[in-house]
Tab-separated table of C-alpha atoms in Angstrom:
chain	number	residue	atom	x	y	z
A	151	MET	CA	-36.361	-8.102	13.373
A	152	LYS	CA	-34.712	-11.356	12.290
A	153	ARG	CA	-32.955	-9.593	9.434
A	154	LYS	CA	-31.768	-6.844	11.786
A	155	MET	CA	-30.359	-9.306	14.312
A	156	ARG	CA	-28.513	-11.230	11.627
A	157	MET	CA	-26.988	-7.946	10.462
A	158	VAL	CA	-25.995	-7.248	14.080
A	159	LEU	CA	-24.320	-10.658	14.335
A	160	ALA	CA	-22.464	-10.021	11.097
A	161	SER	CA	-21.214	-6.716	12.534
A	162	VAL	CA	-20.108	-8.520	15.690
A	163	LEU	CA	-18.075	-11.024	13.693
A	164	ALA	CA	-16.447	-8.294	11.614
A	165	VAL	CA	-15.421	-6.199	14.613
A	166	ALA	CA	-14.280	-9.243	16.589
A	167	SER	CA	-12.083	-10.457	13.758
A	168	LEU	CA	-10.352	-7.087	13.654
A	169	ALA	CA	-9.835	-7.211	17.410
A	170	MET	CA	-8.199	-10.634	17.168
A	171	SER	CA	-5.877	-9.528	14.407
A	172	ALA	CA	-4.913	-6.245	15.967
A	173	GLY	CA	-3.990	-7.913	18.871
A	174	ALA	CA	-5.467	-2.019	22.196
A	175	ALA	CA	-6.296	3.274	27.617
A	176	SER	CA	-5.610	1.602	30.841
A	177	TYR	CA	-2.101	0.399	31.595
A	178	ASP	CA	-2.444	-0.489	35.257
A	179	ASN	CA	-0.208	-3.471	34.441
A	180	CYS	CA	2.626	-1.087	33.535
A	181	ALA	CA	2.007	1.155	36.541
A	182	ASP	CA	2.080	-1.874	38.850
A	183	ARG	CA	5.439	-3.033	37.449
A	184	LEU	CA	6.924	0.439	37.802
A	185	SER	CA	5.532	0.724	41.319
A	186	ASP	CA	7.195	-2.559	42.281
A	187	LEU	CA	10.501	-0.970	41.275
A	188	GLY	CA	9.779	2.223	43.225
A	189	LEU	CA	9.627	4.284	40.039
A	190	PHE	CA	5.913	5.119	39.888
A	191	GLN	CA	4.193	5.958	43.157
A	192	GLY	CA	0.879	7.452	42.135
A	193	THR	CA	-0.959	10.033	44.246
A	194	GLY	CA	-3.296	9.986	47.208
A	195	ASP	CA	-6.007	9.069	44.691
A	196	GLY	CA	-4.129	6.121	43.197
A	197	TYR	CA	-2.382	6.039	39.850
A	198	GLU	CA	-4.781	8.559	38.223
A	199	LEU	CA	-3.945	7.173	34.814
A	200	ASP	CA	-6.875	8.878	33.127
A	201	ARG	CA	-5.587	12.438	33.431
A	202	ALA	CA	-2.773	14.386	31.817
A	203	PRO	CA	0.602	14.288	33.599
A	204	THR	CA	1.974	17.521	34.985
A	205	ARG	CA	5.387	18.959	34.205
A	206	ALA	CA	6.450	18.347	37.816
A	207	GLU	CA	5.392	14.677	37.620
A	208	ALA	CA	7.337	14.252	34.389
A	209	ALA	CA	10.407	15.825	35.982
A	210	THR	CA	10.094	13.410	38.899
A	211	MET	CA	9.951	10.397	36.577
A	212	LEU	CA	13.005	11.601	34.658
A	213	VAL	CA	15.069	11.900	37.840
A	214	ARG	CA	14.001	8.409	38.919
A	215	LEU	CA	14.802	6.921	35.515
A	216	LEU	CA	18.196	8.598	35.680
A	217	GLY	CA	18.730	6.758	38.964
A	218	ALA	CA	19.268	10.037	40.777
A	219	GLU	CA	16.372	10.320	43.217
A	220	ALA	CA	18.509	9.774	46.326
A	221	GLU	CA	21.038	12.328	45.105
A	222	ALA	CA	18.288	14.838	44.298
A	223	GLN	CA	16.834	14.602	47.773
A	224	GLU	CA	20.157	15.771	49.235
A	225	LEU	CA	20.360	18.932	47.115
A	226	GLU	CA	19.881	22.448	48.445
A	227	TYR	CA	17.299	24.318	46.400
A	228	THR	CA	18.939	27.223	44.559
A	229	ALA	CA	17.141	27.111	41.193
A	230	PRO	CA	15.455	30.386	40.122
A	231	PHE	CA	11.916	28.987	39.827
A	232	THR	CA	9.565	30.498	42.393
A	233	ASP	CA	6.416	28.433	41.729
A	234	LEU	CA	7.467	25.006	43.077
A	235	SER	CA	6.112	23.197	46.123
A	236	ASP	CA	8.555	21.595	48.546
A	237	TRP	CA	8.201	18.040	47.146
A	238	GLN	CA	8.870	19.281	43.589
A	239	LYS	CA	12.012	21.255	44.350
A	240	PRO	CA	14.583	18.416	44.673
A	241	TYR	CA	13.685	16.923	41.279
A	242	VAL	CA	13.679	20.227	39.432
A	243	GLN	CA	16.906	21.260	41.168
A	244	TYR	CA	18.652	18.107	39.946
A	245	LEU	CA	17.485	18.671	36.373
A	246	TYR	CA	18.476	22.342	36.527
A	247	ASP	CA	21.930	21.535	37.889
A	248	ASN	CA	22.526	19.022	35.095
A	249	GLY	CA	21.285	21.218	32.273
A	250	LEU	CA	18.184	19.099	31.672
A	251	THR	CA	15.604	21.859	32.133
A	252	ASN	CA	15.433	25.615	31.754
A	253	GLY	CA	11.906	25.927	33.102
A	254	ALA	CA	9.003	27.605	31.337
A	255	THR	CA	10.434	31.105	31.901
A	256	ALA	CA	13.480	32.472	33.687
A	257	THR	CA	11.651	32.375	37.030
A	258	THR	CA	8.831	29.848	36.603
A	259	PHE	CA	8.691	26.125	35.982
A	260	GLU	CA	4.884	25.889	35.676
A	261	PRO	CA	4.812	22.592	37.597
A	262	GLU	CA	1.064	22.059	37.173
A	263	GLY	CA	1.135	22.635	33.425
A	264	ALA	CA	0.387	19.644	31.231
A	265	CYS	CA	3.295	17.539	30.034
A	266	SER	CA	3.015	16.725	26.322
A	267	ALA	CA	3.986	13.512	24.563
A	268	GLN	CA	6.834	15.435	22.966
A	269	MET	CA	8.147	16.603	26.321
A	270	TYR	CA	7.931	13.208	27.985
A	271	THR	CA	9.541	11.448	25.036
A	272	THR	CA	12.368	13.961	25.288
A	273	PHE	CA	12.767	13.175	28.993
A	274	LEU	CA	12.907	9.429	28.318
A	275	LEU	CA	15.445	9.894	25.547
A	276	ARG	CA	17.604	11.897	27.934
A	277	ALA	CA	17.330	9.077	30.485
A	278	LEU	CA	18.605	6.723	27.770
A	279	GLY	CA	21.612	8.972	27.191
A	280	TYR	CA	20.484	10.810	24.060
A	281	SER	CA	20.868	14.566	23.710
A	282	ASP	CA	18.643	17.204	22.160
A	283	ALA	CA	21.241	19.938	22.564
A	284	ALA	CA	22.530	21.691	19.451
A	285	GLY	CA	24.364	19.109	17.380
A	286	GLY	CA	22.962	16.293	19.500
A	287	ASP	CA	21.059	13.140	18.589
A	288	PHE	CA	17.631	14.652	17.959
A	289	ALA	CA	15.722	17.917	17.919
A	290	TYR	CA	13.041	18.526	20.538
A	291	SER	CA	10.450	18.994	17.776
A	292	GLY	CA	11.299	15.538	16.411
A	293	ALA	CA	11.457	13.692	19.734
A	294	VAL	CA	8.504	11.380	19.069
A	295	ASP	CA	9.774	10.406	15.617
A	296	PHE	CA	13.235	9.703	17.016
A	297	GLY	CA	11.647	7.679	19.816
A	298	GLU	CA	9.843	5.570	17.223
A	299	SER	CA	13.103	4.950	15.374
A	300	ILE	CA	14.711	3.307	18.425
A	301	GLY	CA	11.630	1.371	19.571
A	302	LEU	CA	10.779	3.654	22.500
A	303	VAL	CA	7.502	4.953	21.022
A	304	ASP	CA	4.941	2.625	19.447
A	305	ILE	CA	1.299	2.577	18.377
A	306	ALA	CA	0.065	1.488	21.810
A	307	ASN	CA	2.105	3.460	24.336
A	308	CYS	CA	1.802	7.045	23.086
A	309	ASN	CA	-1.100	9.258	22.046
A	310	GLU	CA	0.145	12.678	20.995
A	311	THR	CA	-3.305	14.287	20.930
A	312	ASN	CA	-4.475	12.987	24.326
A	313	PHE	CA	-1.368	12.246	26.366
A	314	LEU	CA	-2.191	10.807	29.797
A	315	ARG	CA	-0.422	9.437	32.861
A	316	ASP	CA	-1.506	6.126	31.354
A	317	HIS	CA	0.955	6.714	28.517
A	318	VAL	CA	3.627	7.841	30.977
A	319	ALA	CA	3.414	4.390	32.592
A	320	ALA	CA	3.407	2.547	29.258
A	321	MET	CA	6.291	4.550	27.779
A	322	SER	CA	8.349	4.315	30.967
A	323	LEU	CA	8.036	0.519	30.998
A	324	THR	CA	9.097	0.446	27.349
A	325	ALA	CA	12.072	2.657	28.169
A	326	LEU	CA	13.270	0.257	30.858
A	327	ASN	CA	13.521	-2.465	28.190
A	328	THR	CA	15.263	-0.154	25.693
A	329	ALA	CA	19.025	-0.179	25.224
A	330	VAL	CA	20.902	2.901	26.425
A	331	LYS	CA	22.826	4.961	23.919
A	332	ASP	CA	26.172	3.496	22.773
A	333	ASP	CA	25.612	0.180	24.571
A	334	ALA	CA	23.186	-2.100	22.740
A	335	ASP	CA	23.735	-4.844	25.320
A	336	THR	CA	22.580	-2.778	28.305
A	337	LYS	CA	18.950	-1.898	28.906
A	338	LEU	CA	17.950	1.085	30.991
A	339	LEU	CA	16.776	-1.130	33.866
A	340	GLU	CA	20.092	-2.993	33.841
A	341	LYS	CA	21.882	0.364	34.021
A	342	LEU	CA	19.745	1.409	36.992
A	343	VAL	CA	20.668	-1.844	38.741
A	344	ALA	CA	24.356	-1.385	37.943
A	345	ASP	CA	24.221	2.197	39.261
A	346	GLY	CA	22.595	1.021	42.492
A	347	ALA	CA	19.382	2.969	41.897
A	348	VAL	CA	17.317	-0.261	41.816
A	349	GLU	CA	18.304	-3.353	43.783
A	350	GLN	CA	19.079	-6.510	41.806
A	351	ALA	CA	16.590	-8.570	43.818
A	352	THR	CA	13.857	-6.011	43.200
A	353	ALA	CA	14.532	-5.982	39.454
A	354	ALA	CA	14.957	-9.749	39.003
A	355	ASP	CA	11.363	-10.559	38.027
A	356	MET	CA	11.184	-7.614	35.649
A	357	LEU	CA	14.453	-8.573	33.948
A	358	THR	CA	13.163	-12.137	33.467
A	359	PHE	CA	9.963	-10.713	31.979
A	360	PHE	CA	12.034	-8.593	29.578
A	361	ASP	CA	14.144	-11.605	28.525
A	362	ASN	CA	11.026	-13.674	27.816
A	363	TYR	CA	9.456	-10.804	25.912
A	364	ASP	CA	12.561	-10.346	23.750
A	365	ALA	CA	12.622	-14.068	22.941
A	366	TYR	CA	8.931	-13.964	22.053
A	367	VAL	CA	9.315	-10.935	19.776
A	368	ALA	CA	12.390	-12.424	18.084
A	369	ALA	CA	10.538	-15.671	17.369
A	370	ALA	CA	7.522	-13.780	16.017
A	371	ALA	CA	9.806	-11.645	13.832
A	372	ALA	CA	11.461	-14.777	12.434
A	373	MET	CA	8.010	-16.068	11.486
A	374	ASN	CA	7.044	-12.713	9.954
A	375	ASP	CA	10.169	-12.778	7.790
A	376	GLU	CA	8.959	-15.935	6.054
A	377	THR	CA	7.383	-15.015	2.731
A	378	ARG	CA	6.192	-18.536	1.892
A	379	MET	CA	4.144	-20.419	4.423
A	380	ASP	CA	1.796	-23.411	4.678
A	381	VAL	CA	-0.502	-22.996	7.694
A	382	SER	CA	-3.440	-24.858	9.248
A	383	VAL	CA	-5.864	-22.554	11.065
A	384	ASP	CA	-8.934	-23.438	13.115
A	385	MET	CA	-11.124	-20.565	14.256
A	386	SER	CA	-14.191	-20.958	16.444
A	387	ALA	CA	-16.594	-18.695	18.296
A	388	THR	CA	-19.787	-18.667	20.307
A	389	VAL	CA	-22.010	-15.616	20.581
A	390	ASP	CA	-24.371	-14.918	23.486
A	391	MET	CA	-27.022	-12.209	23.248
A	392	ASP	CA	-28.482	-10.890	26.490
A	393	GLY	CA	-27.260	-14.037	28.257
A	394	GLN	CA	-28.553	-16.547	25.695
A	395	GLN	CA	-26.345	-18.359	23.196
A	396	VAL	CA	-27.468	-17.440	19.684
A	397	MET	CA	-24.640	-18.600	17.436
A	398	THR	CA	-21.784	-21.054	17.188
A	399	LEU	CA	-19.207	-20.851	14.449
A	400	SER	CA	-16.182	-22.919	13.463
A	401	MET	CA	-13.973	-22.583	10.425
A	402	PRO	CA	-11.035	-24.968	9.916
A	403	MET	CA	-8.874	-23.699	7.049
A	404	GLU	CA	-5.759	-24.673	5.135
A	405	MET	CA	-3.811	-21.627	4.033
A	406	LYS	CA	-0.826	-21.190	1.726
A	407	MET	CA	0.873	-17.873	1.121
A	408	ASP	CA	3.559	-16.561	-1.209
A	409	MET	CA	4.036	-12.934	-0.217
A	410	ASP	CA	5.860	-10.436	-2.440
A	411	LEU	CA	7.129	-7.898	0.083
A	412	GLU	CA	8.286	-5.505	-2.645
A	413	ASN	CA	4.896	-5.508	-4.367
A	414	MET	CA	2.238	-6.828	-2.009
A	415	ASP	CA	-0.428	-6.773	-4.723
A	416	GLN	CA	1.511	-9.485	-6.584
A	417	SER	CA	1.265	-11.857	-3.629
A	418	GLN	CA	-0.638	-15.127	-3.940
A	419	ILE	CA	-2.797	-16.732	-1.241
A	420	SER	CA	-5.092	-19.724	-1.142
A	421	MET	CA	-7.444	-20.587	1.733
A	422	THR	CA	-9.740	-23.581	1.671
A	423	GLY	CA	-11.913	-25.000	4.406
A	424	THR	CA	-15.382	-25.408	5.813
A	425	MET	CA	-17.566	-22.841	7.545
A	426	ASN	CA	-19.877	-24.424	10.114
A	427	MET	CA	-22.488	-22.111	11.622
A	428	THR	CA	-25.511	-22.747	13.804
A	429	MET	CA	-27.933	-19.961	14.719
A	430	ASP	CA	-30.738	-19.867	17.226
A	431	GLU	CA	-34.053	-20.794	15.635
A	432	SER	CA	-35.522	-17.414	16.604
A	433	LEU	CA	-33.078	-15.682	14.237
A	434	VAL	CA	-33.739	-17.913	11.249
A	435	ALA	CA	-36.209	-16.831	8.576
A	436	GLU	CA	-38.945	-19.218	7.571
A	437	GLY	CA	-37.692	-21.778	5.071
A	438	GLU	CA	-34.031	-21.263	5.986
A	439	GLN	CA	-31.827	-23.721	7.881
A	440	SER	CA	-30.503	-22.966	11.328
A	441	SER	CA	-27.307	-24.958	10.702
A	442	VAL	CA	-25.035	-24.499	7.728
A	443	SER	CA	-21.906	-26.395	6.737
A	444	GLN	CA	-20.382	-24.799	3.676
A	445	VAL	CA	-17.131	-25.612	1.883
A	446	VAL	CA	-15.465	-22.297	1.063
A	447	SER	CA	-12.362	-21.305	-0.840
A	448	TYR	CA	-10.666	-17.931	-1.056
A	449	TYR	CA	-7.817	-16.897	-3.339
A	450	TYR	CA	-5.753	-13.793	-3.895
A	451	ALA	CA	-3.802	-13.210	-7.090
A	452	ASP	CA	-2.805	-10.175	-9.177
A	453	GLY	CA	-4.571	-7.740	-6.852
A	454	VAL	CA	-7.909	-9.552	-7.000
A	455	TYR	CA	-9.704	-11.410	-4.200
A	456	TYR	CA	-11.681	-14.486	-5.326
A	457	MET	CA	-14.378	-16.241	-3.288
A	458	ASP	CA	-15.798	-19.671	-4.087
A	459	LEU	CA	-18.853	-19.961	-1.845
A	460	GLY	CA	-20.149	-23.216	-3.268
A	461	ASP	CA	-23.205	-21.886	-5.077
A	462	GLN	CA	-21.484	-18.808	-6.455
A	463	LYS	CA	-18.019	-17.653	-7.458
A	464	VAL	CA	-17.345	-13.950	-7.093
A	465	LYS	CA	-14.363	-11.625	-7.141
A	466	MET	CA	-13.405	-8.095	-6.191
A	467	ASP	CA	-10.374	-5.865	-6.652
A	468	MET	CA	-8.383	-5.575	-3.443
A	469	SER	CA	-5.058	-3.817	-3.015
A	470	PHE	CA	-2.843	-4.898	-0.121
A	471	GLU	CA	-0.756	-1.772	-0.685
A	472	ASP	CA	-3.796	0.504	-0.235
A	473	ALA	CA	-4.990	-1.447	2.808
A	474	LEU	CA	-1.590	-1.139	4.477
A	475	ALA	CA	-1.553	2.592	3.752
A	476	GLN	CA	-4.945	2.980	5.466
A	477	MET	CA	-3.786	0.988	8.481
A	478	GLY	CA	-1.048	3.550	9.094
A	479	ASP	CA	0.718	2.989	12.428
A	480	LEU	CA	-0.436	-0.619	12.678
A	481	ALA	CA	1.241	-1.424	9.358
A	482	ASN	CA	4.382	0.420	10.458
A	483	MET	CA	4.454	-1.635	13.649
A	484	ALA	CA	4.256	-4.853	11.634
A	485	GLU	CA	7.007	-3.722	9.272
A	486	SER	CA	9.278	-2.788	12.181
A	487	GLY	CA	9.006	-6.312	13.601
A	488	THR	CA	7.414	-5.158	16.846
A	489	SER	CA	4.563	-7.638	16.824
A	490	GLU	CA	3.342	-6.832	20.337
A	491	PRO	CA	4.164	-3.627	22.250
A	492	ILE	CA	5.402	-4.628	25.673
A	493	CYS	CA	2.860	-2.424	27.438
A	494	LEU	CA	0.068	-4.710	26.163
A	495	ILE	CA	1.422	-7.791	27.926
A	496	ASP	CA	0.526	-8.709	31.485
A	497	SER	CA	2.693	-11.814	31.840
A	498	ILE	CA	4.758	-14.410	30.001
A	499	THR	CA	5.319	-17.890	31.381
A	500	THR	CA	7.517	-20.567	29.851
A	501	SER	CA	7.383	-24.350	29.830
A	502	GLY	CA	9.892	-26.167	27.680
A	503	ASN	CA	9.757	-24.620	24.235
A	504	SER	CA	6.305	-23.088	24.801
A	505	MET	CA	5.335	-19.648	26.042
A	506	THR	CA	1.972	-18.482	27.337
A	507	VAL	CA	1.415	-14.757	26.881
A	508	THR	CA	-1.400	-13.025	28.751
A	509	TYR	CA	-2.410	-9.616	27.442
A	510	SER	CA	-3.842	-6.539	29.095
A	511	ALA	CA	-7.495	-6.695	28.041
A	512	ALA	CA	-8.007	-2.965	28.562
A	513	GLY	CA	-4.873	-2.132	26.608
A	514	MET	CA	-5.912	-4.392	23.729
A	515	SER	CA	-9.371	-2.812	23.615
A	516	ASN	CA	-7.931	0.665	23.439
A	517	LEU	CA	-5.398	-0.334	20.797
A	518	VAL	CA	-8.278	-1.502	18.605
A	519	ASP	CA	-10.016	1.838	19.276
A	520	GLU	CA	-6.968	3.711	18.024
A	521	VAL	CA	-6.592	1.479	14.966
A	522	LEU	CA	-10.249	2.040	14.065
A	523	ALA	CA	-9.854	5.781	14.578
A	524	GLY	CA	-6.790	5.766	12.332
A	525	MET	CA	-8.905	4.145	9.622
A	526	GLY	CA	-11.686	6.701	10.103
A	527	MET	CA	-13.896	4.257	12.042
A	528	ASP	CA	-14.412	4.912	15.719
A	529	GLU	CA	-16.818	2.914	17.880
A	530	GLN	CA	-19.542	5.527	17.505
A	531	THR	CA	-19.211	5.471	13.722
A	532	ALA	CA	-19.299	1.671	13.655
A	533	GLY	CA	-22.242	1.570	16.073
A	534	VAL	CA	-20.342	-0.836	18.306
A	535	ASP	CA	-19.188	-0.395	21.905
A	536	PHE	CA	-16.872	-3.196	22.940
A	537	SER	CA	-14.278	-4.344	25.450
A	538	MET	CA	-12.002	-7.373	25.665
A	539	ASP	CA	-11.343	-9.821	28.521
A	540	ASP	CA	-9.163	-12.873	29.094
A	541	VAL	CA	-6.881	-12.365	26.102
A	542	THR	CA	-4.292	-15.145	26.096
A	543	SER	CA	-1.880	-16.443	23.479
A	544	SER	CA	0.092	-19.687	23.725
A	545	VAL	CA	3.080	-19.971	21.436
A	546	THR	CA	5.329	-22.912	20.603
A	547	ILE	CA	8.828	-21.915	19.545
A	548	GLU	CA	11.155	-24.268	17.687
A	549	ASN	CA	14.591	-23.335	16.359
A	550	GLY	CA	14.019	-19.712	17.296
A	551	ALA	CA	10.768	-19.336	15.340
A	552	VAL	CA	7.084	-19.753	16.086
A	553	SER	CA	5.822	-23.160	14.972
A	554	ALA	CA	2.315	-23.037	16.469
A	555	THR	CA	0.145	-20.565	18.286
A	556	SER	CA	-3.293	-20.317	19.828
A	557	MET	CA	-5.241	-17.302	21.023
A	558	THR	CA	-8.404	-16.955	23.056
A	559	ALA	CA	-10.374	-13.845	23.901
A	560	VAL	CA	-13.714	-12.824	25.339
A	561	ILE	CA	-15.194	-9.824	23.555
A	562	ASN	CA	-18.094	-7.916	25.095
A	563	MET	CA	-20.129	-5.706	22.794
A	564	ASN	CA	-23.176	-3.518	22.742
A	565	VAL	CA	-24.538	-3.355	19.214
A	566	GLU	CA	-27.658	-1.340	18.515
A	567	GLY	CA	-28.822	-1.809	22.109
A	568	SER	CA	-28.125	-5.545	22.268
A	569	ALA	CA	-25.541	-6.797	24.779
A	570	MET	CA	-23.405	-9.531	23.263
A	571	THR	CA	-20.509	-11.657	24.391
A	572	MET	CA	-18.284	-13.533	21.973
A	573	ASN	CA	-15.871	-16.241	23.076
A	574	MET	CA	-13.285	-16.609	20.333
A	575	SER	CA	-10.374	-18.961	19.805
A	576	MET	CA	-7.889	-19.495	17.034
A	577	ASP	CA	-5.342	-22.299	16.713
A	578	MET	CA	-2.615	-22.162	14.090
A	579	VAL	CA	0.047	-24.698	13.114
A	580	ILE	CA	2.797	-23.772	10.676
A	581	ASN	CA	3.267	-26.870	8.539
A	582	GLU	CA	6.057	-25.644	6.275
A	583	THR	CA	7.938	-22.509	5.282
A	584	GLY	CA	10.342	-21.614	2.513
A	585	ASP	CA	10.726	-22.449	-1.162
A	586	GLY	CA	8.969	-25.797	-0.777
A	587	VAL	CA	5.631	-24.020	-0.356
A	588	THR	CA	3.665	-23.416	-3.556
A	589	VAL	CA	0.309	-21.710	-3.886
A	590	ASP	CA	-2.188	-23.429	-6.152
A	591	VAL	CA	-5.023	-21.330	-7.566
A	592	PRO	CA	-7.808	-22.685	-9.792
A	593	ASP	CA	-7.616	-22.522	-13.568
A	594	ASP	CA	-11.081	-20.987	-13.844
A	595	LEU	CA	-10.514	-17.667	-12.060
A	596	ASP	CA	-11.583	-15.889	-15.261
A	597	THR	CA	-15.101	-17.277	-14.768
A	598	TYR	CA	-15.610	-15.591	-11.383
A	599	THR	CA	-18.194	-12.787	-11.429
A	600	ASP	CA	-17.376	-9.295	-10.258
A	601	ILE	CA	-19.146	-8.939	-6.906
A	602	ILE	CA	-20.286	-5.372	-7.629
A	603	GLY	CA	-21.374	-6.075	-11.177
A	604	GLY	CA	-23.150	-9.216	-9.995
A	605	ALA	CA	-25.062	-7.278	-7.352
A	606	ASP	CA	-26.062	-4.613	-9.878
A	607	ALA	CA	-27.191	-7.237	-12.349
A	608	ALA	CA	-29.267	-8.996	-9.696
A	609	ALA	CA	-30.916	-5.716	-8.776
């Protein structure tokens, strides 16, 4: 039993560390913001974010994002589609008049049919001024890819295989912060304000939120562009099992990195610090200590990961290039500089040169689900059911770049029938960047034992 519970705790730490790094559906936060602008009204049963959007609902959103709802309501219905209800007719009529829909057939629109990610992306691109007509900006079949290329579609806001009203809200919010075609200085929301479709006073808070978000992303991108970095990191966590605290963990580390972006496997990293862990006595085997303080060092060089654990020195081959390939969309998001999709953020507040970013816990949880699925590991496969609460990041920005950051999160898990809660925090200070940073690795790396060979030999 003790061995099993320690394995469970190890699984908890592994999953939680991924959640912290991934930064994951329920986007009520996006629906609320759109509702405040009068762009997303829900139904008699609320937002209904957990079902597929209909073609009529998508048409309605397009007309609103075009700033044409008032005009549509004044139109006489003359379109040839015979299967529309009265509330649907003005929106479809406007789209028909402006060559933005041909319906499903010559006489039907199929308003209750499901709207796909491809269709809704096409609608949003049209709202931004792009055309999918012959010789236009994109082909209908490539709408999602084109949306990704301009920052409209990202890993969090769109699921092509299970497209929901949830994603409609997330993508629509993203669209409002996306520049319209041929005018990089004007976002869609600013255009709606200028056209009189949304009042300036109504949009003021949202526009401030967008400005703060853009500053945050730009600062994070400036940090990500640094290939040499000296960083101090302090990670800590407590784990409760069925309401009782069973583990505390802290790990202050000094980290230096020299990243080769052209050949990631030629990067060099050194991490040195101390792992302090205390476990409940009930989980400790006879003869073992409940508290451990262990100096640890980790190095990466020439595609090999080295671990100095005090009483043993081991190594294993590890390819950054292969890992990035497995991460798929998450790696693409990092490469594009979009560190945090806007749909994941609940609020951003500023004080001096610091920003506090509060994330959507449900959105973060579902992002992690999708990342795991992309790597062939869903919650069922991993044997872990988890959710995230109270995800907050505080960032200090100096000279347009992040100089320090801290993140806290509460992660709730059910692992092999045990209910666990982990309170995690991570504080990071960037001490130095640029050519002045050098990575020092030990001279005795050739003495480290292959971790697989060592295990076989021990067996």
